Short mmCIF file of C-alpha atoms and ligand atoms in Angstrom, two decimals:
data_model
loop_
_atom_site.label_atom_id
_atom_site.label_comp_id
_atom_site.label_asym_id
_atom_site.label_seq_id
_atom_site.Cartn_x
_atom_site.Cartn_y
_atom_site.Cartn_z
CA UNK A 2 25.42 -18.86 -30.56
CA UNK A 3 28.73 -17.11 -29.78
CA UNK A 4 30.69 -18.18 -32.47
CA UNK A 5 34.13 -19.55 -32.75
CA UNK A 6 36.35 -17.35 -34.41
CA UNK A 7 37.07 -14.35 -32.55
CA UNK A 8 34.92 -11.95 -31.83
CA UNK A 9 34.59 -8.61 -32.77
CA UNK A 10 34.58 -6.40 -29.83
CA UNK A 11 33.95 -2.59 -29.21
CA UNK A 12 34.81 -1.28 -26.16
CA UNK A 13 32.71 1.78 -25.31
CA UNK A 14 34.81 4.30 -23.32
CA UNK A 15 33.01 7.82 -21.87
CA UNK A 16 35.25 10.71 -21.43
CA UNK A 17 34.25 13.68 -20.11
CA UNK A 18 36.93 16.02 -19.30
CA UNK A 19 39.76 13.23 -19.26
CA UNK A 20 42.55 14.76 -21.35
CA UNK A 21 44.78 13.58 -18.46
CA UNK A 22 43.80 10.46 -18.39
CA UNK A 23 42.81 9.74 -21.62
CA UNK A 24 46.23 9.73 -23.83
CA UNK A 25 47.62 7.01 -20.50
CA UNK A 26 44.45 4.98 -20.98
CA UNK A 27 44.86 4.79 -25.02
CA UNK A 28 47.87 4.16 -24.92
CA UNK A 29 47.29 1.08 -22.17
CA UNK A 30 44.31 0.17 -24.13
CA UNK A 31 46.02 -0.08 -27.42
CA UNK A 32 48.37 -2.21 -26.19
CA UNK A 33 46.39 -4.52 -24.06
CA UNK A 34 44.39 -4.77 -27.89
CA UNK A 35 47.20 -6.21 -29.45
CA UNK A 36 47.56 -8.68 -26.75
CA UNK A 37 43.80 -9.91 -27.16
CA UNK A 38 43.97 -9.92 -30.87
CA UNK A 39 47.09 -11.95 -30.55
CA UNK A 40 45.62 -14.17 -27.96
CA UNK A 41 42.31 -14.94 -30.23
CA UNK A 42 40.15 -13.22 -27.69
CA UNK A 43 39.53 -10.04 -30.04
CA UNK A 44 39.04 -9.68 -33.91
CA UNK A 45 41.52 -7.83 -35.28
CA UNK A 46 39.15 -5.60 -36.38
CA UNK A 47 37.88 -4.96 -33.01
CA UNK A 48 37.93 -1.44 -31.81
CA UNK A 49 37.55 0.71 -29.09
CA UNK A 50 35.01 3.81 -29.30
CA UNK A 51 35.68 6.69 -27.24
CA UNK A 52 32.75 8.69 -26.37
CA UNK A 53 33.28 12.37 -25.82
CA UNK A 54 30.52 13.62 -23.51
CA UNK A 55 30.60 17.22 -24.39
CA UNK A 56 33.57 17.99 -22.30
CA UNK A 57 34.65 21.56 -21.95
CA UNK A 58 38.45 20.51 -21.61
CA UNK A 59 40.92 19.40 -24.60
CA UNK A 60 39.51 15.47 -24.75
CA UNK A 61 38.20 16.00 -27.96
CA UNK A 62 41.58 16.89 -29.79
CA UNK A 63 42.75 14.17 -27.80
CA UNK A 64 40.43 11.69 -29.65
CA UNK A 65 40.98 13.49 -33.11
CA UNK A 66 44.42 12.74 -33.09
CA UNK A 67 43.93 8.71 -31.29
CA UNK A 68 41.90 7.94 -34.56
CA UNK A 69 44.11 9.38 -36.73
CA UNK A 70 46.78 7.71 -35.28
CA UNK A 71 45.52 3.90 -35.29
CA UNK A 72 42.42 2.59 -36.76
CA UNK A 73 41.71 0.89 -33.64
CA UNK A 74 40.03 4.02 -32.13
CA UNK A 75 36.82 5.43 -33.13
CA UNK A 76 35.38 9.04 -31.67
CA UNK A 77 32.21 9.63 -31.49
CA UNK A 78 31.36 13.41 -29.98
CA UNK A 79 28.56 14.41 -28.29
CA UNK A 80 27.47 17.79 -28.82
CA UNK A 81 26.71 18.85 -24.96
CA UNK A 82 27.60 16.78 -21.48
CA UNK A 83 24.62 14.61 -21.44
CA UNK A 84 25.78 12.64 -18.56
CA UNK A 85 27.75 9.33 -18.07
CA UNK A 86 24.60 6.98 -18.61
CA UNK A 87 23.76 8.67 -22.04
CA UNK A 88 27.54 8.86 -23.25
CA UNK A 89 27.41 4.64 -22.76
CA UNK A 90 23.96 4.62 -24.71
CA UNK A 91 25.19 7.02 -27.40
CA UNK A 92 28.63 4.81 -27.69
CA UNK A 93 26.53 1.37 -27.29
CA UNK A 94 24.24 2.67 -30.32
CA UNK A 95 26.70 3.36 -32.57
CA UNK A 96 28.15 0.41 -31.73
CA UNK A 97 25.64 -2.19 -32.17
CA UNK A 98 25.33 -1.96 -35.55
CA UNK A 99 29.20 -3.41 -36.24
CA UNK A 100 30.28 -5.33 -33.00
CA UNK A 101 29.66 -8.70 -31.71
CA UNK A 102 29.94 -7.28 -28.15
CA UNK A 103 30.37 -4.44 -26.48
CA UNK A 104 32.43 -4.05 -23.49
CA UNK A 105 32.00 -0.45 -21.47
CA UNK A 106 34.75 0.78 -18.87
CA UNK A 107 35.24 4.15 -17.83
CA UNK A 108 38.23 6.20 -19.16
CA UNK A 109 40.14 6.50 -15.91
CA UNK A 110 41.40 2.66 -16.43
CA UNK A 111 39.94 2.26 -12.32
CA UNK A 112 38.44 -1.09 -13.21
CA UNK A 113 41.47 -4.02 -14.33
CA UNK A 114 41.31 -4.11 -18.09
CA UNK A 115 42.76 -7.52 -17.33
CA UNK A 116 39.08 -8.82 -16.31
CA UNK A 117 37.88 -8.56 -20.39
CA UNK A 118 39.92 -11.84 -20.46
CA UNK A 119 37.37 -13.30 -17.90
CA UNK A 120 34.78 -11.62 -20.23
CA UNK A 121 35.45 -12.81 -23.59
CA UNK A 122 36.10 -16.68 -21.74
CA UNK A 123 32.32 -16.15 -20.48
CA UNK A 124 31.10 -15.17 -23.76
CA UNK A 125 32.70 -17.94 -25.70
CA UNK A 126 31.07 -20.25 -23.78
CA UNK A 127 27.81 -18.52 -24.25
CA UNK A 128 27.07 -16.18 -21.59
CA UNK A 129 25.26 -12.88 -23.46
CA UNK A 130 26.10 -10.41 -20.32
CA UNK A 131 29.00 -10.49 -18.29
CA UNK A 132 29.16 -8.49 -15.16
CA UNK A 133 32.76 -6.63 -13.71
CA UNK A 134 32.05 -7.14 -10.34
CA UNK A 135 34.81 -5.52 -7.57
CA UNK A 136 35.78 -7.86 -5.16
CA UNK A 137 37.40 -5.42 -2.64
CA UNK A 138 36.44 -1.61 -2.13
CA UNK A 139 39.63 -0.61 -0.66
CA UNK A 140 40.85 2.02 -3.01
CA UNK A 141 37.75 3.86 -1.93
CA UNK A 142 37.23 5.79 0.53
CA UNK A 143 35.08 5.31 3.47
CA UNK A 144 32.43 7.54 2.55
CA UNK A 145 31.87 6.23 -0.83
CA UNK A 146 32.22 2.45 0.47
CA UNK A 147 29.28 3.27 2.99
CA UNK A 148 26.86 4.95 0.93
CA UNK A 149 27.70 3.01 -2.31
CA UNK A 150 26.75 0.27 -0.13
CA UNK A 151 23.46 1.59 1.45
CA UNK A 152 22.84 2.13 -2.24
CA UNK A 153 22.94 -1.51 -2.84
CA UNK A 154 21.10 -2.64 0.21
CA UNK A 155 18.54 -0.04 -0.14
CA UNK A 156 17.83 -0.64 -3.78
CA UNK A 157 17.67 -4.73 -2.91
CA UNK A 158 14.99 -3.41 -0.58
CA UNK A 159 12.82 -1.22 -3.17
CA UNK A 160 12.64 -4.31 -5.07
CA UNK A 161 15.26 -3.10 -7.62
CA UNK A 162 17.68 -5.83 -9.44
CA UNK A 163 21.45 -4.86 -9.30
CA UNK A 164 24.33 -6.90 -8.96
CA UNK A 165 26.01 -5.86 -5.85
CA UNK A 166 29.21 -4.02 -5.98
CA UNK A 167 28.90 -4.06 -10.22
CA UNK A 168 30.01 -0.73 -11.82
CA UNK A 169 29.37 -0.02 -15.82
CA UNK A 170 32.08 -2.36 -16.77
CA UNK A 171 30.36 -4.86 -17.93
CA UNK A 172 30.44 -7.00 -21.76
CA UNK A 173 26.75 -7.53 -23.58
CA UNK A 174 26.58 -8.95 -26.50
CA UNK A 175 25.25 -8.34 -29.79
CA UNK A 176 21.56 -9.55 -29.22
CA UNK A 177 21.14 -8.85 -25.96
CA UNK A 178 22.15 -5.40 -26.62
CA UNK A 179 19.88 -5.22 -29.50
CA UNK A 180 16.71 -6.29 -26.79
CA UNK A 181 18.21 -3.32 -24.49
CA UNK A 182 18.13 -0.44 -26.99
CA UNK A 183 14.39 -1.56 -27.64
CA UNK A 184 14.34 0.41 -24.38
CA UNK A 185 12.99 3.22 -25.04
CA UNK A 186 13.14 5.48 -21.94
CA UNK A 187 15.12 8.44 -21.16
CA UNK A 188 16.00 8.37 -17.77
CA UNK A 189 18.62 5.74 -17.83
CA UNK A 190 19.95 3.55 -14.91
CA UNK A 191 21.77 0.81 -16.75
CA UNK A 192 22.39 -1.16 -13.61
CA UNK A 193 18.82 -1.63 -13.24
CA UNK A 194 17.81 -2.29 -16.76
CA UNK A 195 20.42 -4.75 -18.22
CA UNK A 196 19.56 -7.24 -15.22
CA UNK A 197 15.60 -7.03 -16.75
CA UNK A 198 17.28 -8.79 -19.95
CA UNK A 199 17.53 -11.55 -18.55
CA UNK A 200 19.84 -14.13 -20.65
CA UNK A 201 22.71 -16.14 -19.87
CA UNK A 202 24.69 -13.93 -17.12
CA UNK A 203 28.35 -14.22 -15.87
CA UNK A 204 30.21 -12.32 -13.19
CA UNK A 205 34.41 -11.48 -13.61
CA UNK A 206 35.55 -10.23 -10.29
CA UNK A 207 38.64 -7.60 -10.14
CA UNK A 208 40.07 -4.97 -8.20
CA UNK A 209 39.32 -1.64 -8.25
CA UNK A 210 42.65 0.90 -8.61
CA UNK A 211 43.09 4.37 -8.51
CA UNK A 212 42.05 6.96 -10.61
CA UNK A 213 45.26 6.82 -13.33
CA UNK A 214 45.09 10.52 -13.69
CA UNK A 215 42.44 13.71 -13.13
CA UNK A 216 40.04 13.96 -11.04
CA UNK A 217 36.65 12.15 -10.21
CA UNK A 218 33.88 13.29 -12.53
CA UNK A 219 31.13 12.30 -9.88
CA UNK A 220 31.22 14.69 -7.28
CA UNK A 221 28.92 13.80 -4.19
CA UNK A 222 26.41 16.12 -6.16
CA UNK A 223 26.37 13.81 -9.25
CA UNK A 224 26.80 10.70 -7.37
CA UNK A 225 23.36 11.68 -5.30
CA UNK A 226 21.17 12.64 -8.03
CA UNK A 227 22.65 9.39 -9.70
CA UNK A 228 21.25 7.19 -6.64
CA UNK A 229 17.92 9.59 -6.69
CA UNK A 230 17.98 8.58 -10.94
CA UNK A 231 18.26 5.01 -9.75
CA UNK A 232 15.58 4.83 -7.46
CA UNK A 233 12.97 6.53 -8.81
CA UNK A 234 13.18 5.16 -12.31
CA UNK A 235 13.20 1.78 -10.91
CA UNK A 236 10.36 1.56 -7.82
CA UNK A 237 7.38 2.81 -7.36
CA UNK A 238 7.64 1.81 -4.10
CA UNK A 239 8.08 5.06 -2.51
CA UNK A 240 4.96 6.12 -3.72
CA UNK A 241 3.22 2.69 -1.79
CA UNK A 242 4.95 4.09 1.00
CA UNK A 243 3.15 7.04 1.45
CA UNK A 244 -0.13 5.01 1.49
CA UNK A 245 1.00 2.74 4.21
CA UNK A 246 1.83 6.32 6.42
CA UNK A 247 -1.99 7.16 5.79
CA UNK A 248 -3.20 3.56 7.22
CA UNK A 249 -0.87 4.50 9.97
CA UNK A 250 -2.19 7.69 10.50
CA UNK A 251 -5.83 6.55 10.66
CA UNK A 252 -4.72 3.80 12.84
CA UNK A 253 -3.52 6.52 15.24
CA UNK A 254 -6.27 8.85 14.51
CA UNK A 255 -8.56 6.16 16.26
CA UNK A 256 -6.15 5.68 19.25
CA UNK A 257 -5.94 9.55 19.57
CA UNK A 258 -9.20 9.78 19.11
CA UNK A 259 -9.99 7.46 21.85
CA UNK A 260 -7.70 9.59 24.36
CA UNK A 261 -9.44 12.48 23.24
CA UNK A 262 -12.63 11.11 23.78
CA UNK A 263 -11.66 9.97 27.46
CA UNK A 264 -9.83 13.26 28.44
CA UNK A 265 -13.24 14.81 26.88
CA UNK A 266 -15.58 12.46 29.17
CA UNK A 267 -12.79 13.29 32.09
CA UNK A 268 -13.64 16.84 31.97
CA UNK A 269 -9.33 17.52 31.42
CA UNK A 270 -10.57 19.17 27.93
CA UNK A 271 -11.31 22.55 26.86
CA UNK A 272 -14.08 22.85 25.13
CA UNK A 273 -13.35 22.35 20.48
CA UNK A 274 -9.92 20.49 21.72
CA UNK A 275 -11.61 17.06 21.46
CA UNK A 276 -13.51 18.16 17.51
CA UNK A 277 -10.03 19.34 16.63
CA UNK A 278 -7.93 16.30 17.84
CA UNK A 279 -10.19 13.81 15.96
CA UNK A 280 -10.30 16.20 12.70
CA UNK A 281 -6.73 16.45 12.48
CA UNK A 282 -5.84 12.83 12.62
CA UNK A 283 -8.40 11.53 10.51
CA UNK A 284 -8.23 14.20 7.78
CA UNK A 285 -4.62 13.36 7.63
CA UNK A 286 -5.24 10.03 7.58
CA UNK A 287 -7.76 10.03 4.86
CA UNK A 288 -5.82 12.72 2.77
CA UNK A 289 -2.27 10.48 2.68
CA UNK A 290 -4.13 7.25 1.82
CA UNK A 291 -5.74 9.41 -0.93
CA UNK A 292 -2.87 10.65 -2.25
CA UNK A 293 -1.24 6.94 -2.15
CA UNK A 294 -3.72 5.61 -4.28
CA UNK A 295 -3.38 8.42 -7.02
CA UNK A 296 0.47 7.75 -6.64
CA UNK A 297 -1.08 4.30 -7.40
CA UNK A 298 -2.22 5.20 -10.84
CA UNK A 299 0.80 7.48 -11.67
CA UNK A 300 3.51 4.42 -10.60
CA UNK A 301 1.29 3.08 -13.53
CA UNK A 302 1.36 5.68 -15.95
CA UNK A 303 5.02 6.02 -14.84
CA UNK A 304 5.89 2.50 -15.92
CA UNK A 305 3.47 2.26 -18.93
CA UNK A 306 5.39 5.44 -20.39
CA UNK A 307 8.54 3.73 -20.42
CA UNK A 308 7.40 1.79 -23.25
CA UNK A 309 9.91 -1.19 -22.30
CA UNK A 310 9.07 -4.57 -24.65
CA UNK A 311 6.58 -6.74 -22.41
CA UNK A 312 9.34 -9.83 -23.36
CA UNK A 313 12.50 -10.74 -24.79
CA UNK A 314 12.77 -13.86 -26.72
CA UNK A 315 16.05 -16.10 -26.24
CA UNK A 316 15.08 -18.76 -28.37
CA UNK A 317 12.55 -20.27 -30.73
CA UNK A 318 12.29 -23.86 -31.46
CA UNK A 319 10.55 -24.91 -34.44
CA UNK A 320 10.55 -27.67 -37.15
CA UNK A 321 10.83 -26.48 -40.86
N1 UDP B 27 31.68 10.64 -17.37
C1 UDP B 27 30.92 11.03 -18.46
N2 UDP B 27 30.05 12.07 -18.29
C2 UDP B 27 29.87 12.70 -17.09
C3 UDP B 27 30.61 12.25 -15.99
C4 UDP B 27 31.51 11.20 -16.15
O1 UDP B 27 31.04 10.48 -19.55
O2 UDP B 27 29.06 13.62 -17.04
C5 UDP B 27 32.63 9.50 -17.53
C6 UDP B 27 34.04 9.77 -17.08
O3 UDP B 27 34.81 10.39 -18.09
C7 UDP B 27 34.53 8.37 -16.75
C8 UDP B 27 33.28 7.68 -16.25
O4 UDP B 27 32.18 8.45 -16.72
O5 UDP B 27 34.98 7.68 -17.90
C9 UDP B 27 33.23 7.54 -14.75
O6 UDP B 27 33.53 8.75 -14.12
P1 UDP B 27 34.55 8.87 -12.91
O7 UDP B 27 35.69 7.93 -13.10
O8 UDP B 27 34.91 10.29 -12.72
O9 UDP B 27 33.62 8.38 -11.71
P2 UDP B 27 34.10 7.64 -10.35
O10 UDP B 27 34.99 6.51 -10.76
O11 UDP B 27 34.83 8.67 -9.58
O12 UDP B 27 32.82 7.21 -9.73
MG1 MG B 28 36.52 6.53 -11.97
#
């Protein structure tokens, strides 16, 4: 399906706040363009979409004057900071309608542009999503190596599909982005959701650099209510969770109820200590198992509301 000639690529870039590291990245960018157009990897008509996410800095101006400079840049401007997930949406959308593929990498130039060579090589010979994946984590600190990797685990463990130690730099291409923005809910985690394509995958593995200039835009703040995002529009296991306490808690309630029965029997008890014991444990019991199987129904609701297609079709064989 991918065709021969060169493809025409967009790669999505969010900014917020990056007029540091923006007018370094273009300028890396734009070169590293010519050498992909020159190489047959990119169209010369590709471009590269920067996506300004409402920042509250000068990044704006700095795109104005990128796409007046070149026609490889394109700005599209967001009219308030609706978050890293929904810049790449916004930037994929507008994209889809022009570009072969899309290729998304954050403004700060951390992940090796070099890897888009792996990319386009995976897409020419037919893979429809093709996964930056970091092969060391030693520009990181320790903290965010630990919990980024409890994030992993635990998400493996919720029953949650993400490729381990894959960012948002990733390539999809023209239909399989298509399937994705069929998605229609809001609360993205695009991690989570572009594995549910399914398709023809590849993985590129680089290494991770610094930050080229600024700061990180994902304080711990940001980067925990990003995990929380990630979890809880993904599993509805949490919710089974609190149903398996409540068998738990009956369980106990009988053993407790057994000692209290005995210390009753015993004489050890004074008298409304037994009525209570029992009460408390089974109520509890009862009332957590309860509440598990309305979570039940709203884990249902939850996923029905998403309104995600029920399949994708890759292909259709037919005779005329
Ligand atoms: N970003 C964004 N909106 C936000 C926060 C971040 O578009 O609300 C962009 C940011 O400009 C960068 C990318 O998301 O291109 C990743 O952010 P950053 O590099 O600060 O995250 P880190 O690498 O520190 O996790
Ligand atoms: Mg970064």
């Amino acid at each position: 399906m991918n065709t021969t000639s060169p493809a025409k690529v967009y790669v999505v870039i969010p900014c917020y706040n990056e007029e540091e590291a923006l007018p370094i990245t273009a300028k890396t960018m734009s070169a590293f363009f010519d050498e992909m157009i020159k190489d047959g990897l990119f169209a010369p008509d590709s471009r590269m979409l920067l996506v300004d996410d409402g920042s509250r800095d000068k990044t704006w101006t700095v795109i104005e004057n990128l796409v007046a400079s070149s026609e490889k840049f394109e700005g599209l401007k967001l009219a308030h900071n609706a978050g890293h997930q929904n810049a790449l949406w916004a930037g994929m959308t507008a994209a889809s309608q022009k570009a072969d593929a899309v290729i998304s990498i954050d403004a700060d130039l951390q992940d090796d542009i070099n890897a888009m060579r792996g990319f386009m090589k995976e897409y020419y010979s037919g893979a429809d999503i093709v996964y930056g994946v970091r092969s060391k984590r030693e520009t990181d600190t320790f903290f965010k190596r630990m919990t980024a990797e409890m994030f992993y685990k635990g998400m493996a463990h919720l029953g949650v599909e993400t490729v381990f130690n894959h960012a948002d730099y990733r390539l999809i291409s023209k239909r399989a982005l298509h399937e994705l923005l069929n998605y229609s809910e809001v609360n993205l985690f695009l991690r989570g959701m572009v594995p549910t394509l399914g398709y023809k995958t590849a993985k590129v593995y680089y290494e991770r650099s610094e930050r080229t200039a600024g700061e990180s835009k994902y304080p711990l703040k940001k980067m925990l209510a990003f995990a929380i995002q990630g979890i809880t529009s993904f599993s509805v296991k949490p919710i089974r969770m609190i149903a398996l306490l409540g068998v738990i808690f009956a369980l106990a309630a009988v053993g407790i109820g057994l000692y209290a029965l005995i210390s009753m029997i015993a004489g050890k008890a004074v008298p409304g200590w037994t009525s209570t014991m029992l009460s408390i444990w089974l109520i509890g019991g009862v009332q957590l198992i309860a509440l598990g199987l309305i979570g039940e129904y709203i884990g249902k609701i939850y996923i029905e509301v998403k309104r995600r297609p029920r399949f994708i079709v890759e292909e259709h064989l037919t005779h005329k």
